[in-house]
């Protein structure tokens, strides 16, 4: 178990999920990470544990029992965006460094202390921690402004060295020492000073190694009584490694190679990390190690290599996670997770979650050409292996998957729209078809690309497809694989772009055109093949100047997210009969009437089982609003929750469990909400946890209820101790009576009745104190 300690303030105990715990349904009010663990950036070793840091989190591999524990913002870490990890054998502490200057220290008892001195400092410019050099209890942190010396025993900053001209900031990339000097590789040369000086905070104590000039030096190490350093030239993707031998600086390797990292292992090998290879040299500077692949066929993308107490090699690989390398066969160690933090769009059916990770420019709608990690698929409680790349009809890597739709009658059939390469069909996780202008009714742009910005199934299982920048703006694929397309001359043309489709209870198609800030509504009158009875209208009565999202709620109202908050069509059935308006919602705030989220850009809307609105914003996190939007129930931000970022791209809900998934700028995270979809009857009522044990302090759920169930909880004698109404198909209870006291040990009856009184059922809960 890990617990996090905010230094000098508070101690918080948090559960660290093992892989087994991760696979279980989380309690109400808890959070769960869905981060990739393949993008490793740093690795360290101590006490039989291999520590592997990724861009977003870290995990620990125990060599004795082969177990894996993950650690992230949800269950102990203070931040996201890791840069380095280092085990200090002097005091058995682990230093976790971040790109924003934050620090976490993991002690031997697994307590976590956050040190935010650097992050919260008034330094102007980068505060990134680029490198950690250990000297006993002292950690020399190379940062974006200089060197910070941390006492890892006292958890205090001892000194800060600013050795630029007149004591100015200097981007410091790495630090090392020899018997006499401390060396700093900076973006303006290599600086050194007498390490025994009592006044290293004085910039006059530091000098530049003039023989090396003022190039950008990224790495520096002390090895075999020599100093090695690597320099980079501007606009040149190649570095030069120099070393000092008997006071003379000379090239170790010729320029033309890119050096990612340099280090010295426990078994005294100089390690040079290249973009796709690892080179090792013995103390005589002879080549002793070369790795450019694992198991002969898998390409390496290394960031760091270390050796443990048995001289076994461990690699932090940026695409494969933690690699235990042996020439006889490498082992890949990585927790379950998606392959990317990018979350542009999602769809959910039953327990299957699909995520697409492409994007396009939000202003020009030009493709961003993201061709890797396009699709991730979470089946039940684990992530399926998605292909790193998918290929178009010309066998070129497709890019920017931006829309997705799961067939509601066959969850194994999934359609993915890309922003250039057409429509992909997956069956059982395998691509079975690619539809574009060459082999279907889909149209192409002037440049020959097929942009599929939005997808939606209607009640008859027809797949509706938006076709941007063409003269045939809408297409449909029927269950019998018939195709139809629709054009709207005089209303739309080849300059229009479409980013969202919803199909309402009237079977009207509501299609967002963000460039002109209008919603195009189309009614095929349920006769797809007959266009004579079609209706269409372009509605512009919407707040703001840019539409980002659209959603129908459980009563049929249409909620629209814009750059000026929310607009609601309260009577969408009348859209073809009158010029209806998306109305803003007025709320009372601090005694004054305000417009709901008027100053926010609303990027995502999801409706839970109680018809409440989960609203994602561009900069302010997530709001949970009441059914009518007038009451704020929750507001999650990075300051009060584990939310990875306040920039929200998409939201989707597992309506069966109430788990809400937030696609943020920095990755996917979920929260166990209190509402689930309502049931038609009381045939599947269950209570959890049950029994309620003495140490339980969470929320009790009664699930399997009809909408607005009246729930009354009594003791065995029939005395009512609690009463509530279900949120969709679930009621919640904190285990306390009307006076706020925990109920006593015993059996309690849960009586449930539908609002009309025609359906009734009971359940039991056992409390043990």
PDB file of C-alpha atoms in Angstrom, residues 18 31 41 94 115 156 233 266 387 391 424 449 480 482 485 498 517 570 618 635 638 683 711 733:
ATOM      1  CA  UNK A  18      -2.547  -4.329  -8.410  1.00  0.00           C
ATOM      2  CA  UNK A  31     -11.289   7.000  -9.861  1.00  0.00           C
ATOM      3  CA  UNK A  41      11.183   7.204 -20.287  1.00  0.00           C
ATOM      4  CA  UNK A  94      12.949   6.707  -4.867  1.00  0.00           C
ATOM      5  CA  UNK A 115       8.014  18.411  -2.818  1.00  0.00           C
ATOM      6  CA  UNK A 156      14.859  20.050   1.840  1.00  0.00           C
ATOM      7  CA  UNK A 233      24.077  21.417 -33.346  1.00  0.00           C
ATOM      8  CA  UNK A 266      26.396  -0.846 -12.023  1.00  0.00           C
ATOM      9  CA  UNK A 387      -2.568  -2.427 -34.169  1.00  0.00           C
ATOM     10  CA  UNK A 391      -3.269   1.055 -43.578  1.00  0.00           C
ATOM     11  CA  UNK A 424     -12.737   1.273 -41.737  1.00  0.00           C
ATOM     12  CA  UNK A 449      -9.208  12.253 -49.702  1.00  0.00           C
ATOM     13  CA  UNK A 480     -28.104  -5.313 -45.935  1.00  0.00           C
ATOM     14  CA  UNK A 482     -26.980  -1.032 -49.463  1.00  0.00           C
ATOM     15  CA  UNK A 485     -25.867   9.334 -50.452  1.00  0.00           C
ATOM     16  CA  UNK A 498     -19.228  18.036 -40.233  1.00  0.00           C
ATOM     17  CA  UNK A 517     -21.835  27.568 -36.455  1.00  0.00           C
ATOM     18  CA  UNK A 570     -36.550  22.123 -25.656  1.00  0.00           C
ATOM     19  CA  UNK A 618     -11.831  23.308 -22.736  1.00  0.00           C
ATOM     20  CA  UNK A 635     -17.130  20.134 -10.479  1.00  0.00           C
ATOM     21  CA  UNK A 638      -6.979  19.043 -11.595  1.00  0.00           C
ATOM     22  CA  UNK A 683     -36.065  -8.646 -11.506  1.00  0.00           C
ATOM     23  CA  UNK A 711     -36.412   3.390  -1.704  1.00  0.00           C
ATOM     24  CA  UNK A 733     -26.784   5.147   0.801  1.00  0.00           C
TER      25      UNK A 733
END
